[in-house]
Coordinates of C-alpha atoms and ligand atoms in Angstrom, one line a residue:
X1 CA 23.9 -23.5 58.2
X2 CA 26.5 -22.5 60.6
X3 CA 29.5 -21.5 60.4
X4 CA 30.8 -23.0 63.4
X5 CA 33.7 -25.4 63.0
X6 CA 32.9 -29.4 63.6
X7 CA 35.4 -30.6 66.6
X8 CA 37.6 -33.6 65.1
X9 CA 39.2 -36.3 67.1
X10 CA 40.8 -39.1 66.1
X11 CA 44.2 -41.4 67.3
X12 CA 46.8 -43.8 66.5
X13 CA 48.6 -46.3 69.0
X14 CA 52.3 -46.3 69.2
X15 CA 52.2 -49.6 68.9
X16 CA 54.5 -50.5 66.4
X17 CA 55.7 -49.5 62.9
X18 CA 52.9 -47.0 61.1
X19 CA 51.6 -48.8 57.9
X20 CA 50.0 -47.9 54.6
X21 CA 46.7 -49.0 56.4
X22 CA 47.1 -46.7 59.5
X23 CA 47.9 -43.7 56.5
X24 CA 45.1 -44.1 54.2
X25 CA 42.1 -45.3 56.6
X26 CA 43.1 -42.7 59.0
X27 CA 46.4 -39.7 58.4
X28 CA 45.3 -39.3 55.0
X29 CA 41.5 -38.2 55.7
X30 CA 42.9 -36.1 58.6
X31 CA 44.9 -34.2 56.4
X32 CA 41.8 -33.4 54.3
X33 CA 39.6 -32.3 56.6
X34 CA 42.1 -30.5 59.0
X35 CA 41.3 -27.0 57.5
X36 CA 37.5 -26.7 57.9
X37 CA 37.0 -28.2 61.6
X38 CA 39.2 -27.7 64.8
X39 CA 41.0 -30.8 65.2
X40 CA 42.1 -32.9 68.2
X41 CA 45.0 -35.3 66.9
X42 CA 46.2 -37.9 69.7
X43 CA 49.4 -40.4 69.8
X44 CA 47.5 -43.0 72.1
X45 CA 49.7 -44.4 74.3
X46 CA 47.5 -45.3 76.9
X47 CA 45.5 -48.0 74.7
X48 CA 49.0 -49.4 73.1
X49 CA 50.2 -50.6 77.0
X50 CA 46.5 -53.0 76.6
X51 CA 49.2 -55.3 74.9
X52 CA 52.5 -55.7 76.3
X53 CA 55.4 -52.9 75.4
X54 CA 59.2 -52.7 75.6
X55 CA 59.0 -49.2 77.5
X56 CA 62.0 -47.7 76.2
X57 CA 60.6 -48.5 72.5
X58 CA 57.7 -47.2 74.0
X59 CA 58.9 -43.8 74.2
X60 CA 60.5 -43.8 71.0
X61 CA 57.7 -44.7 69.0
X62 CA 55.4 -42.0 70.9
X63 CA 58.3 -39.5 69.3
X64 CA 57.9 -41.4 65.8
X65 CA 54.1 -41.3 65.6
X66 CA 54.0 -37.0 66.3
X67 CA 57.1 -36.9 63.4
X68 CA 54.4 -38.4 61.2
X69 CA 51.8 -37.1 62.1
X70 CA 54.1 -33.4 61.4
X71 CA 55.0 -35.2 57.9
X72 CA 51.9 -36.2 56.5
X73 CA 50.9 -33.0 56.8
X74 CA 49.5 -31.8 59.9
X75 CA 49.6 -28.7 60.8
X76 CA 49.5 -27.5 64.3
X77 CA 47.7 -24.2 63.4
X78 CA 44.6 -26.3 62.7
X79 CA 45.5 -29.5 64.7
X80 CA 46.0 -29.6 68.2
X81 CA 48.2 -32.9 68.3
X82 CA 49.3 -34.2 71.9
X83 CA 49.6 -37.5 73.7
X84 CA 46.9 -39.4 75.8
X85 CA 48.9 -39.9 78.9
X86 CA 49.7 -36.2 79.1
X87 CA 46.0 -35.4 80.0
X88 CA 44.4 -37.5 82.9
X89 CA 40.7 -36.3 81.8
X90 CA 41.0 -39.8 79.5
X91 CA 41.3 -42.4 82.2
X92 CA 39.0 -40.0 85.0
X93 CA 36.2 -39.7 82.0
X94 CA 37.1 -43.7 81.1
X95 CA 35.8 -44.7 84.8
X96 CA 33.0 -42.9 84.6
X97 CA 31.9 -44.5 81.3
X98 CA 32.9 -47.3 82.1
X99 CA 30.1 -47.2 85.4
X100 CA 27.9 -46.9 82.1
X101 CA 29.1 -49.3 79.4
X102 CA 27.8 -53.0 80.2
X103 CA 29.5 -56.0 80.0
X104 CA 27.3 -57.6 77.4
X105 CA 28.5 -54.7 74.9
X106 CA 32.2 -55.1 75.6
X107 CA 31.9 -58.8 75.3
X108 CA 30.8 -58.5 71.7
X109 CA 33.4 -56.4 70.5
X110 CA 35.1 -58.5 67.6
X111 CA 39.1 -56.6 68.3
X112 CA 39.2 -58.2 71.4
X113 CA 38.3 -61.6 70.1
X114 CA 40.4 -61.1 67.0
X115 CA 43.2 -60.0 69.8
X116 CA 42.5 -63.0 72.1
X117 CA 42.4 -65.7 69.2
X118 CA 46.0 -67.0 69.9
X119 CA 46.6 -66.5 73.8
X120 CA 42.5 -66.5 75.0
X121 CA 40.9 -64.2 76.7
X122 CA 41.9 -65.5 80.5
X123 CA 45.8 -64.1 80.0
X124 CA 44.3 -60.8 77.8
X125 CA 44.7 -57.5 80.2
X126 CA 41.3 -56.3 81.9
X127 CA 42.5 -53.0 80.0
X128 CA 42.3 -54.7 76.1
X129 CA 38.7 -55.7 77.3
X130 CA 38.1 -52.1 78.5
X131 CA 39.2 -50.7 75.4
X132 CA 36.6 -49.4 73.6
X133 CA 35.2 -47.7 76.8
X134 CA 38.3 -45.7 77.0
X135 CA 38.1 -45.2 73.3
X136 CA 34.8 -43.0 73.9
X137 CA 36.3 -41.5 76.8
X138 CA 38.8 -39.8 74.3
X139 CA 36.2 -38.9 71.3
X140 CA 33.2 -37.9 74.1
X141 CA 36.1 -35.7 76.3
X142 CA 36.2 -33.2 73.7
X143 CA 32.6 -33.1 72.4
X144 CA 34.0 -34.3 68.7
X145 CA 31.6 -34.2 66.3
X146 CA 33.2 -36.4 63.4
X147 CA 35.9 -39.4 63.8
X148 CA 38.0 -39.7 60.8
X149 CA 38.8 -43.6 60.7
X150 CA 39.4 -46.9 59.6
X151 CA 36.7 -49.3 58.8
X152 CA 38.0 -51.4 62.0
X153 CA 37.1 -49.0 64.1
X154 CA 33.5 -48.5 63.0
X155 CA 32.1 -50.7 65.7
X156 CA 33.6 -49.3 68.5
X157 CA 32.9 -46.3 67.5
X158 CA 28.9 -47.3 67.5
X159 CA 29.7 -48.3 70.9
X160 CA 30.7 -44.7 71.7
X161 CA 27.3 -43.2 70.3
X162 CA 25.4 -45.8 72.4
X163 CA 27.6 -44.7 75.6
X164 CA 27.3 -41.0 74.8
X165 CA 23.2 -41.2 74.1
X166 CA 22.4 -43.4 77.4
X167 CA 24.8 -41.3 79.5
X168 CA 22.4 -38.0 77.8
X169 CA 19.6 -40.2 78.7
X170 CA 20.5 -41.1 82.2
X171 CA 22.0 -37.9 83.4
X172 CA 21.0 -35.3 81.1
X173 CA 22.1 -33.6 77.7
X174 CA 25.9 -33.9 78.1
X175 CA 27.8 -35.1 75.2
X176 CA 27.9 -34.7 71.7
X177 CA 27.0 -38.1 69.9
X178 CA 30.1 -38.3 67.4
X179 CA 29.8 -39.5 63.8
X180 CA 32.2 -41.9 61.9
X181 CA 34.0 -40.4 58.9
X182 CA 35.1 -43.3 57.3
X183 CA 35.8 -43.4 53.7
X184 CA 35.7 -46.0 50.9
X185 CA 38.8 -46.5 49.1
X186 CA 41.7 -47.5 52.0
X187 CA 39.1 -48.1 54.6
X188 CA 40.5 -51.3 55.6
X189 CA 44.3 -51.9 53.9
X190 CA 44.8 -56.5 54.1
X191 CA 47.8 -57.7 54.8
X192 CA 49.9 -58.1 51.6
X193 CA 51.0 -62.0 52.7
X194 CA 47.3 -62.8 53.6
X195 CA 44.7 -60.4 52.2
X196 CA 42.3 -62.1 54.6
X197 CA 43.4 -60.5 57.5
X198 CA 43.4 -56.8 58.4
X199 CA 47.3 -55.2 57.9
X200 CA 48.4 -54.5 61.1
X201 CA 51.5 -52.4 62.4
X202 CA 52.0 -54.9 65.3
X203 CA 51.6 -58.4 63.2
X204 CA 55.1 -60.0 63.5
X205 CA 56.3 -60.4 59.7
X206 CA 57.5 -57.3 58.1
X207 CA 56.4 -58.6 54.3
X208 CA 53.1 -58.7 55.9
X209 CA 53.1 -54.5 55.6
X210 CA 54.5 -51.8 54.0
X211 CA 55.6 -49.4 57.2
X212 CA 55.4 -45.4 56.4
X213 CA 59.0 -45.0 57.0
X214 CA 60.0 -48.1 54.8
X215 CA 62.8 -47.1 52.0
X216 CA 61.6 -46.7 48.4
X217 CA 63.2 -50.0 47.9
X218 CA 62.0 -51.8 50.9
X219 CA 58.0 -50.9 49.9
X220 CA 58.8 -52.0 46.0
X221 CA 60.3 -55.5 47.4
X222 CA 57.1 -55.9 49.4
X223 CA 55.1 -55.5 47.2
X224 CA 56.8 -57.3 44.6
X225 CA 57.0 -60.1 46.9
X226 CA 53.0 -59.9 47.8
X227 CA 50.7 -62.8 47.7
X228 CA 48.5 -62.8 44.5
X229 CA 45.3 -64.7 43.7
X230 CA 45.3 -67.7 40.7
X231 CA 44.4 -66.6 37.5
X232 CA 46.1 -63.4 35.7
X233 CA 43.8 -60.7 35.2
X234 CA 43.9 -57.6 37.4
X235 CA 40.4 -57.3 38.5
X236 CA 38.7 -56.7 41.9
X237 CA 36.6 -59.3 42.7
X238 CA 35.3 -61.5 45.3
X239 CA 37.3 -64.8 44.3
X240 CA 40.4 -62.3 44.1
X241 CA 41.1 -61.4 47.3
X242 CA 44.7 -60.2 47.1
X243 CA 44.6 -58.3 44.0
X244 CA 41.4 -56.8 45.0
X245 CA 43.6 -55.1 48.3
X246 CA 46.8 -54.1 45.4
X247 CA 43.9 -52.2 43.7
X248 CA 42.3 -50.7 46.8
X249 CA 45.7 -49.8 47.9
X250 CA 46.8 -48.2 44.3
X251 CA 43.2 -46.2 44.2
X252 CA 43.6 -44.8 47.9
X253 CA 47.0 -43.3 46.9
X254 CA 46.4 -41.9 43.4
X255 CA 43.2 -41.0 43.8
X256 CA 42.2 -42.9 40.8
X257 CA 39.2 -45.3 40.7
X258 CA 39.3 -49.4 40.6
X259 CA 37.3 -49.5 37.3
X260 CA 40.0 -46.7 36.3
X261 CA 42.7 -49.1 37.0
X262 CA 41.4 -52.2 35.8
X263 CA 41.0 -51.1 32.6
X264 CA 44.5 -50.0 32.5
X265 CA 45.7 -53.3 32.9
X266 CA 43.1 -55.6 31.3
X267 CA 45.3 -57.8 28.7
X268 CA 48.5 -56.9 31.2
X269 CA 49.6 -59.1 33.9
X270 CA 50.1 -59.1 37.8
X271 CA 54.2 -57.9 37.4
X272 CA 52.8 -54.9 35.6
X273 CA 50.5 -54.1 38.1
X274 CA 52.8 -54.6 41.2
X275 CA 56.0 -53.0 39.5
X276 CA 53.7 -50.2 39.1
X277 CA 52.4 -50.0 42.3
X278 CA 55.6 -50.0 44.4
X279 CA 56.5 -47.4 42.6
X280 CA 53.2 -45.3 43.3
X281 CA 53.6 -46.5 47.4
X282 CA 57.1 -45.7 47.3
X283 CA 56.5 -42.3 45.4
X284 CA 53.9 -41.3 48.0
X285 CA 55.5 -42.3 50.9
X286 CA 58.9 -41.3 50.4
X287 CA 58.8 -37.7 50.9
X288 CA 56.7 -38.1 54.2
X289 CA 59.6 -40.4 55.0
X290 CA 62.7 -37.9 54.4
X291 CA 60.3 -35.5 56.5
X292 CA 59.5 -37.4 59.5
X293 CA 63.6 -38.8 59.6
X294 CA 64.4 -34.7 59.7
X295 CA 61.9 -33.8 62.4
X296 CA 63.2 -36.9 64.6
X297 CA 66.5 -35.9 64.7
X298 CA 65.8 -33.0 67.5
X299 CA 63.7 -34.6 69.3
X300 CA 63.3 -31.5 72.0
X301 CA 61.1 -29.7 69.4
X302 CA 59.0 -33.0 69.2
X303 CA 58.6 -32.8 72.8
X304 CA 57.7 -29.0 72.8
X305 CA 55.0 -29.7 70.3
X306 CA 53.8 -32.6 72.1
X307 CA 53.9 -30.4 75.8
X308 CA 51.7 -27.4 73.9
X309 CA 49.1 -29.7 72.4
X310 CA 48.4 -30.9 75.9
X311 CA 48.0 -27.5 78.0
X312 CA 45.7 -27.4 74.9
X313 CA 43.8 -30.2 74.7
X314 CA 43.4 -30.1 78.9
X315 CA 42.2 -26.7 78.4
X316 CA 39.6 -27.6 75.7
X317 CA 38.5 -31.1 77.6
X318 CA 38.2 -29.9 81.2
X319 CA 34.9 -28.5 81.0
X320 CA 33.5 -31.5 79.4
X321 CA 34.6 -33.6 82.2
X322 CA 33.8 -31.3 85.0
X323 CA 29.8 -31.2 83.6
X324 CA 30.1 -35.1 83.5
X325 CA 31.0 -35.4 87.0
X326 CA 28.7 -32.9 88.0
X327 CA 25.8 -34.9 86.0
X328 CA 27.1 -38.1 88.1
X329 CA 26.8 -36.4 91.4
X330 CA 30.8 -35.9 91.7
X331 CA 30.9 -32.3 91.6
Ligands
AQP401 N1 44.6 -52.0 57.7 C1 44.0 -50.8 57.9 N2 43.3 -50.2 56.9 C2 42.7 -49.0 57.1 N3 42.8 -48.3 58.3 C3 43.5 -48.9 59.3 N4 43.7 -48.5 60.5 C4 44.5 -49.4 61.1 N5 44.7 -50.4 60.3 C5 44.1 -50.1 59.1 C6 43.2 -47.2 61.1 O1 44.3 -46.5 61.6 C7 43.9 -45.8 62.8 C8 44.8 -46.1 64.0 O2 44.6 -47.4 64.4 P1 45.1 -47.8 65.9 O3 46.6 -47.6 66.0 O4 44.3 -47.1 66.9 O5 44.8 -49.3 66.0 P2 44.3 -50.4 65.1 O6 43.1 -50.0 64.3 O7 44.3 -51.7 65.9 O8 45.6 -50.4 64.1 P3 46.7 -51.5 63.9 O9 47.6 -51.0 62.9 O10 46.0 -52.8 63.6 O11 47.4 -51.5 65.3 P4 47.7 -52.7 66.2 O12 48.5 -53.7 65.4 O13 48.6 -52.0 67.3 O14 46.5 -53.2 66.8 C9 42.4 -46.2 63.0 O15 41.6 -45.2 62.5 C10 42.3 -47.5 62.2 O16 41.0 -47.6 61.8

């Protein structure tokens, strides 16, 4: 076997308040994994502005997202964490994939339609349609081998393997075709007010997540205050939908398993089970909270980490881009 590190990319949007979801489908498994591959972290800005954005929260929430990225644990000496935007090679490589991507493929991508459901897809952005080609531009830009993330992601990502092989195909051996790294328990965090949707950092109601930088006491009234199924035993199964996502939630942060759990609280009730909960969320989150509230308050140092991992990731990315153009007769 080699001994070569695996390249590692993956991204969050600043696109609202981080959640529980966007820290155990994705920050979490990052954090693992950052010490045996050389990592490529990104605060994608360029695929939050697919929806509308209030620029000036914009810009604060690009800050946010790099303080937690710094207080999960990230380390720069293993990650190289920077900001879309700061390194055109994205949108240039985006065009040319997009010359490669079809419009049947993009069409059947199930976040746009779950994105479109309440305005329709006339008055959604050409850019929220153009997403996923965009979102291979970033992972195929750095020859990444591995993409640590959510379950949500998994078919776009399959869209960026089928862009990366037929690109190879077309034009010749170019691109690495990257592999998901998705894991099972937090893969896809439900909303704690409907545990039939997907929790989202941009869905309007604050009860319907528990946000990274919530206050111990916030995250425990959430949860208290989270739907629950009928019936009173604490078991994950299909006509238990919400208690199911408290005990997917409750394994991804202790590390303990769901037959673990229910067996701790067979006899007990669902107050047990949330009371204990919140206090696990709020445990786990809390430091991670106190960190990232420290590393905001001078910003300038945020913005010096954010400049370096650029002129890095620029560096590492240019001569991917220059071979695709060159492959495409743009040299
Ligand atoms: N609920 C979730 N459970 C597990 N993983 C999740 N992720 C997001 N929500 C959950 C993972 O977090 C990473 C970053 O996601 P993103 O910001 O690129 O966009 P998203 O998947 O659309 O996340 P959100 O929170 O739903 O954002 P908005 O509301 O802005 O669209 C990805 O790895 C994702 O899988």
């Amino acid at each position: 076997m080699s001994d070569q590190k695996q390249r590692v990319f993956s991204g969050i949007q600043p696109s609202g308040n981080l959640t529980i979801g966007n820290y155990l489908g994705a920050l979490k498994n990052w954090v693992a994994v950052q010490q045996e591959n050389e990592n490529f972290f990104c605060i994608v800005d360029l695929h939050a502005i697919t929806v509308p954005q209030d620029p000036k929260v914009l810009a604060e929430k690009i800050r946010e997202v790099a303080a937690i990225y710094l207080a999960v644990g990230l380390d720069p000496r293993h990650c190289t964490i920077f900001r879309q935007s700061a390194v055109p090679g994205h949108t240039e490589l985006a065009w040319l994939l997009n010359c490669v991507a079809r419009f049947g493929e993009l069409s059947r991508m199930t976040q746009f339609k779950d994105k479109t459901v309440r305005g329709g897809s006339d008055s959604a952005s050409a850019g929220l349609f153009t997403y996923p080609v965009l979102m291979a531009a970033d992972i195929l830009l750095y020859n990444a081998d591995l993409v640590p993330v959510g379950d949500d992601q998994r078919q776009h990502l399959e869209l960026s393997r089928t862009i990366a092989r037929r690109f190879n195909h077309t034009y010749g051996e170019t691109f690495v075709v990257p592999k998901p790294m998705i894991l099972s328990a937090g893969a896809r965090v439900m909303g704690l007010d409907d545990p039939t949707v997907k929790m989202s950092k941009s869905a309007g109601s604050p009860g319907h997540y528990i946000a990274i930088l919530d206050e111990p006491d916030v995250i425990r009234k959430k949860v208290r205050r989270a739907k629950t199924d009928s019936g009173s035993e604490v078991t994950a199964t299909a006509d238990k939908p919400a208690i199911t996502n408290l005990l997917d939630i409750y394994s991804a942060t202790t590390g303990r398993t769901i037959p673990e759990l229910e067996d701790e609280y067979e006899g007990r009730g669902y107050g047990d089970l949330k009371r204990d909960l919140g206090d696990a969320v709020a445990e786990a989150l809390a430091p991670i909270r106190t960190r990232a509230l420290e590393l905001l308050s001078d910003p300038a140092e945020l913005d010096s980490l954010l400049a370096a991992g650029s002129e890095k990731a620029r560096e590492a990315s240019a001569p991917v881009l220059r071979d695709a153009r060159s492959r495409m007769g743009l040299g």
